[in-house]
mmCIF file of C-alpha atoms in Angstrom:
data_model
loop_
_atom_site.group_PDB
_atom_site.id
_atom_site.type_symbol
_atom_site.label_atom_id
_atom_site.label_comp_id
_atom_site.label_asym_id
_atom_site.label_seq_id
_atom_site.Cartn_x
_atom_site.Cartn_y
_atom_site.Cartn_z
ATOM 1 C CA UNK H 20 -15.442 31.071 -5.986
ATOM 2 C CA UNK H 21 -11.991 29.774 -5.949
ATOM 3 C CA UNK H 22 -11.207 26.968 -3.082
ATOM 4 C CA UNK H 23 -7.741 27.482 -1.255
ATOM 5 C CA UNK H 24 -7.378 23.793 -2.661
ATOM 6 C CA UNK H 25 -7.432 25.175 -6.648
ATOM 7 C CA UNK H 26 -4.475 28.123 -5.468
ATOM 8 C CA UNK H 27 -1.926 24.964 -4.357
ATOM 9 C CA UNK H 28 -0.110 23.863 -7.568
ATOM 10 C CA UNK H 29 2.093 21.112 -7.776
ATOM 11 C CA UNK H 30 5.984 21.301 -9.392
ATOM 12 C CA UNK H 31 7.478 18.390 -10.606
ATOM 13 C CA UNK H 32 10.770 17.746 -8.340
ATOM 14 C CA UNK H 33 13.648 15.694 -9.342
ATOM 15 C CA UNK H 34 15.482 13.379 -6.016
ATOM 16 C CA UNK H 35 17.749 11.374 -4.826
ATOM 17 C CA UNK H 36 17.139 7.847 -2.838
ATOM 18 C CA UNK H 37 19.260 5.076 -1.768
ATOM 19 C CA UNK H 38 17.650 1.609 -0.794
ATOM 20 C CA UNK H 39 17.745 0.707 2.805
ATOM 21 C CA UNK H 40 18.770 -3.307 1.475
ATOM 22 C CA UNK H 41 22.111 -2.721 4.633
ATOM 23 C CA UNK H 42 19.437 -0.908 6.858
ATOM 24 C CA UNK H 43 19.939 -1.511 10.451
ATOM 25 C CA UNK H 44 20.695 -0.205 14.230
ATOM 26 C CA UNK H 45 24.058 -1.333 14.914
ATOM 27 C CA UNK H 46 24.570 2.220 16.508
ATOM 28 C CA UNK H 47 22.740 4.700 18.701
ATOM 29 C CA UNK H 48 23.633 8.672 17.505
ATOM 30 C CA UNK H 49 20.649 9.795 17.901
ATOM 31 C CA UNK H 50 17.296 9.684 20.674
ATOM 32 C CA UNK H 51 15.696 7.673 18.511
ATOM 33 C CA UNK H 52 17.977 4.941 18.028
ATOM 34 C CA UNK H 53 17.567 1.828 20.016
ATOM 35 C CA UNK H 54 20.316 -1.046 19.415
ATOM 36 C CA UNK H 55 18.045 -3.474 21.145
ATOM 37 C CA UNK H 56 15.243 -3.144 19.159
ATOM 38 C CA UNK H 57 14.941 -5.689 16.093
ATOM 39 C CA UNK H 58 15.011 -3.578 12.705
ATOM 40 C CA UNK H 59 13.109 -6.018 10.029
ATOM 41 C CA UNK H 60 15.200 -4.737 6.869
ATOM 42 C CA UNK H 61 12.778 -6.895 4.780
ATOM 43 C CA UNK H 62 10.532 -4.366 5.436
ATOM 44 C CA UNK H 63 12.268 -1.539 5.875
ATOM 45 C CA UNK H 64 12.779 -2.186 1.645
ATOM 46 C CA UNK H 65 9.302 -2.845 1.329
ATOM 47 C CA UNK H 66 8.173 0.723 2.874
ATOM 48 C CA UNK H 67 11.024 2.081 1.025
ATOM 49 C CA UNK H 68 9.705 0.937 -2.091
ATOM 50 C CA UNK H 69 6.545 2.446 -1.589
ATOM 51 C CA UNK H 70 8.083 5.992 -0.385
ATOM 52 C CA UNK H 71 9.659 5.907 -4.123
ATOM 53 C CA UNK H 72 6.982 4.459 -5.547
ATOM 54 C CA UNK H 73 4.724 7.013 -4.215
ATOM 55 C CA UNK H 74 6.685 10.023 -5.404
ATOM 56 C CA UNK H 75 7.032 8.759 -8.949
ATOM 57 C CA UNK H 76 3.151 8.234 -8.620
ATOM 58 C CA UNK H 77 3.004 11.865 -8.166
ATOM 59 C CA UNK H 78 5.343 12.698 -11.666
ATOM 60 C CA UNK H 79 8.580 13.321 -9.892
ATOM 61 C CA UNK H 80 11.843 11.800 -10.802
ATOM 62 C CA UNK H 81 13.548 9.896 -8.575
ATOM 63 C CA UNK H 82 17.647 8.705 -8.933
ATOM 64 C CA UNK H 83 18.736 6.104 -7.154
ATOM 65 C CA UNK H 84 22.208 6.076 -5.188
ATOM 66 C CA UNK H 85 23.893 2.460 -4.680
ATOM 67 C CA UNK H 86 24.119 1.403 -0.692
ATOM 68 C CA UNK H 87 27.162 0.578 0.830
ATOM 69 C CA UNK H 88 27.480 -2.450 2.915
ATOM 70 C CA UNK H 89 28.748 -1.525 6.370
ATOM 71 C CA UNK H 90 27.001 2.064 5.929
ATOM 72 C CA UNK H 91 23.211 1.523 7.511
ATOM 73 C CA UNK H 92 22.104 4.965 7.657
ATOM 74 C CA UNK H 93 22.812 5.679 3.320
ATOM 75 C CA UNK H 94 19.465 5.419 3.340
ATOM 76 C CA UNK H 95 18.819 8.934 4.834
ATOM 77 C CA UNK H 96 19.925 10.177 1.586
ATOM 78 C CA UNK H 97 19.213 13.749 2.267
ATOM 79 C CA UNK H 98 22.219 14.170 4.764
ATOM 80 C CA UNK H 99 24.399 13.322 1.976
ATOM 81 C CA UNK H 100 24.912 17.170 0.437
ATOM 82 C CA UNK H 101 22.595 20.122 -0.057
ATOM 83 C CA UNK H 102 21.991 21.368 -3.556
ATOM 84 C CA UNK H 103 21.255 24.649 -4.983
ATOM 85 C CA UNK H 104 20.752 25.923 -8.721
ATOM 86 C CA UNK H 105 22.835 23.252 -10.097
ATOM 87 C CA UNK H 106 25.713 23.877 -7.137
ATOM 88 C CA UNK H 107 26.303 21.151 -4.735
ATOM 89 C CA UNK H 108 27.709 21.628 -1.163
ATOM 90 C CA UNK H 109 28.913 18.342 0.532
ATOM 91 C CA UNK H 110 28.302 17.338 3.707
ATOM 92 C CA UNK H 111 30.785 16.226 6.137
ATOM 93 C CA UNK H 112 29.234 14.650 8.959
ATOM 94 C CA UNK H 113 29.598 14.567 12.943
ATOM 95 C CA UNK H 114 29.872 10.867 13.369
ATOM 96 C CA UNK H 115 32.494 8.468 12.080
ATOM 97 C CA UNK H 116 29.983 5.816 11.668
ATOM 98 C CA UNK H 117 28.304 8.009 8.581
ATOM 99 C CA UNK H 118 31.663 9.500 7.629
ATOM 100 C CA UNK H 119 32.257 7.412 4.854
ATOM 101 C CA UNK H 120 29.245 8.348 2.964
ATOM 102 C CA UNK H 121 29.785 11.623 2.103
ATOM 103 C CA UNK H 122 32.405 10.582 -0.101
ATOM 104 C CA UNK H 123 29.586 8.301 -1.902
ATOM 105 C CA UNK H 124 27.462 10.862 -2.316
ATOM 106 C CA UNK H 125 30.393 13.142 -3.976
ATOM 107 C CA UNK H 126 30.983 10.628 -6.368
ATOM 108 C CA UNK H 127 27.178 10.253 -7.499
ATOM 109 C CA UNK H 128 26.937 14.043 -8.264
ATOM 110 C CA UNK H 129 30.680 14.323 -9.481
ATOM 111 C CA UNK H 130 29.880 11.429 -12.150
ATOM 112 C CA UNK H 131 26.721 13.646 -13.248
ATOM 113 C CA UNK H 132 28.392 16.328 -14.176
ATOM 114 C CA UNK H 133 27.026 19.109 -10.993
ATOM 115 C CA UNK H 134 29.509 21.212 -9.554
ATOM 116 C CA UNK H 135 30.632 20.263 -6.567
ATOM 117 C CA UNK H 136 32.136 22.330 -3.333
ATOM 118 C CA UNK H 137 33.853 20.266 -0.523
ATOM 119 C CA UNK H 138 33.338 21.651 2.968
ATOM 120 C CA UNK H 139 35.506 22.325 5.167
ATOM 121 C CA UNK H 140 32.611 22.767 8.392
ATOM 122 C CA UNK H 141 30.753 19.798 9.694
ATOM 123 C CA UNK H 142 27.229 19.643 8.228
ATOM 124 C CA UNK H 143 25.186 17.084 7.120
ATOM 125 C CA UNK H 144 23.342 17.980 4.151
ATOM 126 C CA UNK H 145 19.514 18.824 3.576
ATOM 127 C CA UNK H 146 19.361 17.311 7.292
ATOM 128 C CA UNK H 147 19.878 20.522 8.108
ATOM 129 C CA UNK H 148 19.158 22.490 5.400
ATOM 130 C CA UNK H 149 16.083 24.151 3.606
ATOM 131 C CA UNK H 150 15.822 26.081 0.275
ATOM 132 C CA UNK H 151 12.715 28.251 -0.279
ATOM 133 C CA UNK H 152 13.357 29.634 -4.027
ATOM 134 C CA UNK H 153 10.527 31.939 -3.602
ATOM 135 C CA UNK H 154 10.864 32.668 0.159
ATOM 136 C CA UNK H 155 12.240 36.864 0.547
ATOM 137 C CA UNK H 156 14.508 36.687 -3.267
ATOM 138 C CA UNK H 157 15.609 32.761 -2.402
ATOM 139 C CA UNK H 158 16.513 31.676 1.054
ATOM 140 C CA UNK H 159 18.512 28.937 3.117
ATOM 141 C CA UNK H 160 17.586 27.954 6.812
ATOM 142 C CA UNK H 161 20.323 26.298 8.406
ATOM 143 C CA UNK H 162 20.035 24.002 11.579
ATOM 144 C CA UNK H 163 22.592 23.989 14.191
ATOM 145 C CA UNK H 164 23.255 22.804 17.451
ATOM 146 C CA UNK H 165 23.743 18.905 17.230
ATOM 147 C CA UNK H 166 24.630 17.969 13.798
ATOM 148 C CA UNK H 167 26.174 20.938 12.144
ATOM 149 C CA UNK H 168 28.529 23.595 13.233
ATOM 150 C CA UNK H 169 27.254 26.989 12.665
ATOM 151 C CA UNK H 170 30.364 27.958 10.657
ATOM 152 C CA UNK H 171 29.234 25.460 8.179
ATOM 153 C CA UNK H 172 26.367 28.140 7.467
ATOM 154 C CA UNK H 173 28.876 30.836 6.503
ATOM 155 C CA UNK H 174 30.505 28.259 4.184
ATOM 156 C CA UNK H 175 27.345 27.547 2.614
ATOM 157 C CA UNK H 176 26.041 31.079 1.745
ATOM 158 C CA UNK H 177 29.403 31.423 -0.153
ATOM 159 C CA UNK H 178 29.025 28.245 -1.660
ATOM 160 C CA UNK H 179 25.451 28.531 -2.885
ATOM 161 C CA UNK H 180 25.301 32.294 -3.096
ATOM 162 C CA UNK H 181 22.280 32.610 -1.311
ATOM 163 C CA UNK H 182 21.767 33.750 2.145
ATOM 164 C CA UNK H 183 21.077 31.481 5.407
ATOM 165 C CA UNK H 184 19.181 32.158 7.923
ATOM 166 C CA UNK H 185 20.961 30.014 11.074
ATOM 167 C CA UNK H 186 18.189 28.613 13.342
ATOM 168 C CA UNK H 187 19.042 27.610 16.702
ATOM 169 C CA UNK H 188 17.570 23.697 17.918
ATOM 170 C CA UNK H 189 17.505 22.988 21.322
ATOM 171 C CA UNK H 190 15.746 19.564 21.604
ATOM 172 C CA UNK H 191 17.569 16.531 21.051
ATOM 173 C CA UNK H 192 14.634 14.503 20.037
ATOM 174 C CA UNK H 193 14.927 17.359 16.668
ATOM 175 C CA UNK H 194 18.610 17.012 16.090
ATOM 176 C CA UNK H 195 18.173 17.904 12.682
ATOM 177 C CA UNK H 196 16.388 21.031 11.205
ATOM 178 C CA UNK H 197 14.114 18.445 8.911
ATOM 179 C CA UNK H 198 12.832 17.182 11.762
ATOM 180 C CA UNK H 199 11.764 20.228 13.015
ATOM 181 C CA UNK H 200 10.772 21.821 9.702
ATOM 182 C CA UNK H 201 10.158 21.692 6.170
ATOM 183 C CA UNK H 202 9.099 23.824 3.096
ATOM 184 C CA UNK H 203 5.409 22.911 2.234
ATOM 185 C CA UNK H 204 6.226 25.174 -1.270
ATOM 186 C CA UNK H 205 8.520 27.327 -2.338
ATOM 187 C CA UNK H 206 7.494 30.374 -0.182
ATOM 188 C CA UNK H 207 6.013 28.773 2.885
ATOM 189 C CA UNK H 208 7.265 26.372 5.622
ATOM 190 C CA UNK H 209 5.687 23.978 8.712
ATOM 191 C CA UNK H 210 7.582 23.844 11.981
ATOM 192 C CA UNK H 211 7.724 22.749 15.281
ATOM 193 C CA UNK H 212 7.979 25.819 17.602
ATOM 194 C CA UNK H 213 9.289 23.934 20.579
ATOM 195 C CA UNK H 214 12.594 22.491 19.029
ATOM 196 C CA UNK H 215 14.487 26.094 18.349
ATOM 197 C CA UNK H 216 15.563 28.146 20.856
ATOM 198 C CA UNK H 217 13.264 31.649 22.132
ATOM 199 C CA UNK H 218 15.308 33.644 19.150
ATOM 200 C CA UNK H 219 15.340 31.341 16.362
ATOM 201 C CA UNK H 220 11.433 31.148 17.202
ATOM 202 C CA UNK H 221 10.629 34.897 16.903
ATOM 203 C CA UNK H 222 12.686 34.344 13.250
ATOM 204 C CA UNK H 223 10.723 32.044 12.537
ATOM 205 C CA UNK H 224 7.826 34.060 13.312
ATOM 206 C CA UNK H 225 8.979 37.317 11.376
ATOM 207 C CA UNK H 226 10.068 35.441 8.008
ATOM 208 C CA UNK H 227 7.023 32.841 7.503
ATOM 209 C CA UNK H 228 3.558 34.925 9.208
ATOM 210 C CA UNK H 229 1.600 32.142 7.644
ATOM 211 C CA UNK H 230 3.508 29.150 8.145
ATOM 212 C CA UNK H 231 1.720 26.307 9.445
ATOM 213 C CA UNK H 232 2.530 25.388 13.370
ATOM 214 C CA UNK H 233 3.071 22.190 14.615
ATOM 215 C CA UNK H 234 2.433 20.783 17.998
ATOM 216 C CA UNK H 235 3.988 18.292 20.049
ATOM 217 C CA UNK H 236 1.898 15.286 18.781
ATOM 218 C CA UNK H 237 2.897 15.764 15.217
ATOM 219 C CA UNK H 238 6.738 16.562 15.527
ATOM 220 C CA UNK H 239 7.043 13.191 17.890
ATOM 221 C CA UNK H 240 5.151 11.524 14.737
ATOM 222 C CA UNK H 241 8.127 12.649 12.633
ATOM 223 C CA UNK H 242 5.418 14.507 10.802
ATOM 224 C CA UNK H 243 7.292 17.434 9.634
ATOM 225 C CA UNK H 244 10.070 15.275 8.313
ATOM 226 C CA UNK H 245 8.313 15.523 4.978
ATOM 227 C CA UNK H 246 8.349 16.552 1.230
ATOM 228 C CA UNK H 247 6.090 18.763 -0.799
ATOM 229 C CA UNK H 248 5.559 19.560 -4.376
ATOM 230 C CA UNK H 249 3.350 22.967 -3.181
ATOM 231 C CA UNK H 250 0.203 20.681 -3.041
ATOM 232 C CA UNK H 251 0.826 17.091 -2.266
ATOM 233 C CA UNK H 252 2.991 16.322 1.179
ATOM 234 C CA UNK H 253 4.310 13.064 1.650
ATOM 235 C CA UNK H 254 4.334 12.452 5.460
ATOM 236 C CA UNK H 255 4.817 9.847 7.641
ATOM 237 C CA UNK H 256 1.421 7.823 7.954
ATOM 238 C CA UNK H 257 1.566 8.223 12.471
ATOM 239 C CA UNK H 258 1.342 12.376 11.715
ATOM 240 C CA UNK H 259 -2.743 11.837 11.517
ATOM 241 C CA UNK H 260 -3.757 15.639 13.268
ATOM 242 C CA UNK H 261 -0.618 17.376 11.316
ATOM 243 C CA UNK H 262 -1.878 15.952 7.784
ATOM 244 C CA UNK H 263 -5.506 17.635 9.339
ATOM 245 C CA UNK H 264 -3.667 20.961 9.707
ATOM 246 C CA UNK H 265 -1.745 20.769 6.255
ATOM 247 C CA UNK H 266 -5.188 19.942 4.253
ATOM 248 C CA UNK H 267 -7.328 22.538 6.199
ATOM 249 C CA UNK H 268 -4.257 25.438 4.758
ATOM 250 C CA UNK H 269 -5.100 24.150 1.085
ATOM 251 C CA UNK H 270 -2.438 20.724 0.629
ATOM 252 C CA UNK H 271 -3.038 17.456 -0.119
ATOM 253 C CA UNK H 272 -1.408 15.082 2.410
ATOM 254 C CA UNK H 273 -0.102 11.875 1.046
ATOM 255 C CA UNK H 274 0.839 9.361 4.447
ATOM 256 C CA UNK H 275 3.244 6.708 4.054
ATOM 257 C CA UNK H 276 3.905 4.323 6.495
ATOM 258 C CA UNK H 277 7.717 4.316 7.121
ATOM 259 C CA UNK H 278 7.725 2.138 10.737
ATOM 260 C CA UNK H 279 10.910 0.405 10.280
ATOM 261 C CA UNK H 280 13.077 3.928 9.245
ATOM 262 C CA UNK H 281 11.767 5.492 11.981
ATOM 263 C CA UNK H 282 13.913 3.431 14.235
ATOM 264 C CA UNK H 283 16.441 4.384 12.569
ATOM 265 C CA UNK H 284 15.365 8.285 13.476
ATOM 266 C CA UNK H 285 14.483 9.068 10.205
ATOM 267 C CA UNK H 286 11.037 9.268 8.206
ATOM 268 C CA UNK H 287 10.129 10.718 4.466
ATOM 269 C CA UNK H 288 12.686 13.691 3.960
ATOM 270 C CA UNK H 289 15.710 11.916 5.596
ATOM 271 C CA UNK H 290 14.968 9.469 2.801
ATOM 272 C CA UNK H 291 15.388 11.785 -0.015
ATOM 273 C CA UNK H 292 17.447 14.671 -1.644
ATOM 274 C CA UNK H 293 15.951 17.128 -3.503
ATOM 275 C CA UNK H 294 17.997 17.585 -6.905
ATOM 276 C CA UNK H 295 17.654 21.437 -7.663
ATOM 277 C CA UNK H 296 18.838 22.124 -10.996
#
């Protein structure tokens, strides 16, 4: 008899990183930002380290994007652009504080040779973006309400040639869809009920029957703010009961401890870019 364990199969993922070496809360744009409270960027790096060292552990490739001093929040790498099939759409993002590294992100992917579209919407990347290649023929969710305009969702289904599904979040403590939710493997997703509004719920509900629901416990653990092969999920170490919930549907949850970024407002996804070729 086949376990639901054997069915999961890992796929080797290429991402992006950037080291949090500038890391700190000199700004609050977020709930979860606290300018009061002391950030220890020693080891901020350290747990950083082990995020990256944990996902090369697992046989993915990891590329490495050079920080900016005066730009503390490069290391939430995935709100840099959002990348589909080889085609990258930028990000342009709400704040002025983070403005400045979209264009550092531009010039990482323009220097590798991917095709690059400049927005002309506010949006901030894969912070509010999800690809599910195997999901109804290939499909994008799109977060709005706090980061990223919804007309930013239009831009993107031209850009990428793939069509978004715009989910409404309603929670500030979830002001990004990765927060909220994340692909567990190319046809499935984990999500937080609570943070979209009643109609981006029942969506939710149509599109993904068997996705796995999250409760409050685990999305104020930044437990869905995580990335999957299709077996192993890295999650943040706090999101004990959600890692229960992931490994009783078949994964195998990887914790990382990630105290220092979540200050910040950030945990395992914000850290990284997925590089879809």
């Amino acid at each position: 008899m086949v376990t639901v364990n054997q069915q999961r199969v890992p796929r080797k993922r290429t991402y992006l990183m950037c080291s949090p070496e500038h890391f700190a809360v000199e700004y609050a744009i977020n709930p979860w930002m606290d300018v009061t409270a002391p950030v220890d960027a020693e080891l901020a790096v350290k747990q950083w380290d082990r995020l990256r060292e944990t996902l090369v552990g697992l046989g993915h490739e990891v590329h490495l994007l050079t920080p900016e001093r005066g730009l503390p929040d490069m290391v939430f790498a995935a709100n840099g652009a959002f990348v589909v099939d080889g085609t990258v759409y930028g990000a342009q993002f709400k704040h002025e504080q983070r403005a400045a590294e979209a264009a550092a992100h531009r010039a990482f992917y323009e220097e590798h040779g991917w095709r690059f579209i400049a927005p002309n919407q506010t949006n901030e990347g894969e912070g509010d973006f999800a690809y599910l290649p195997d999901a109804h023929g290939g499909l994008i969710l799109a977060g709005h309400g706090f980061r990223t305009e919804v007309a930013a969702h239009a831009e993107a289904q031209e850009a990428l040639a793939r069509p978004v599904v715009s989910l409404h979040l309603v929670d500030p403590r979830f002001y990004h869809l990765d927060v909220a939710l994340a692909s567990i493997d190319d046809e499935n997703v984990v999500y937080y009920p609570g943070a979209f509004s009643a109609a981006s719920q029942k969506v939710l509900a149509q599109l993904f029957p068997d996705a796995v629901i999250a409760d409050d416990e685990d999305a104020l653990s930044f437990g869905l703010n995580l990335v999957s092969d299709g077996l192993n999920v890295v999650l943040n170490s706090d999101a004990t009961r959600l890692a229960g919930k992931l490994k009783a549907a078949g994964y195998h949850p990887v914790p990382v401890e990630l105290a220092e970024l979540k200050k910040g407002g950030g945990s395992v996804k914000c850290c990284i870019a997925e590089l879809r070729h």
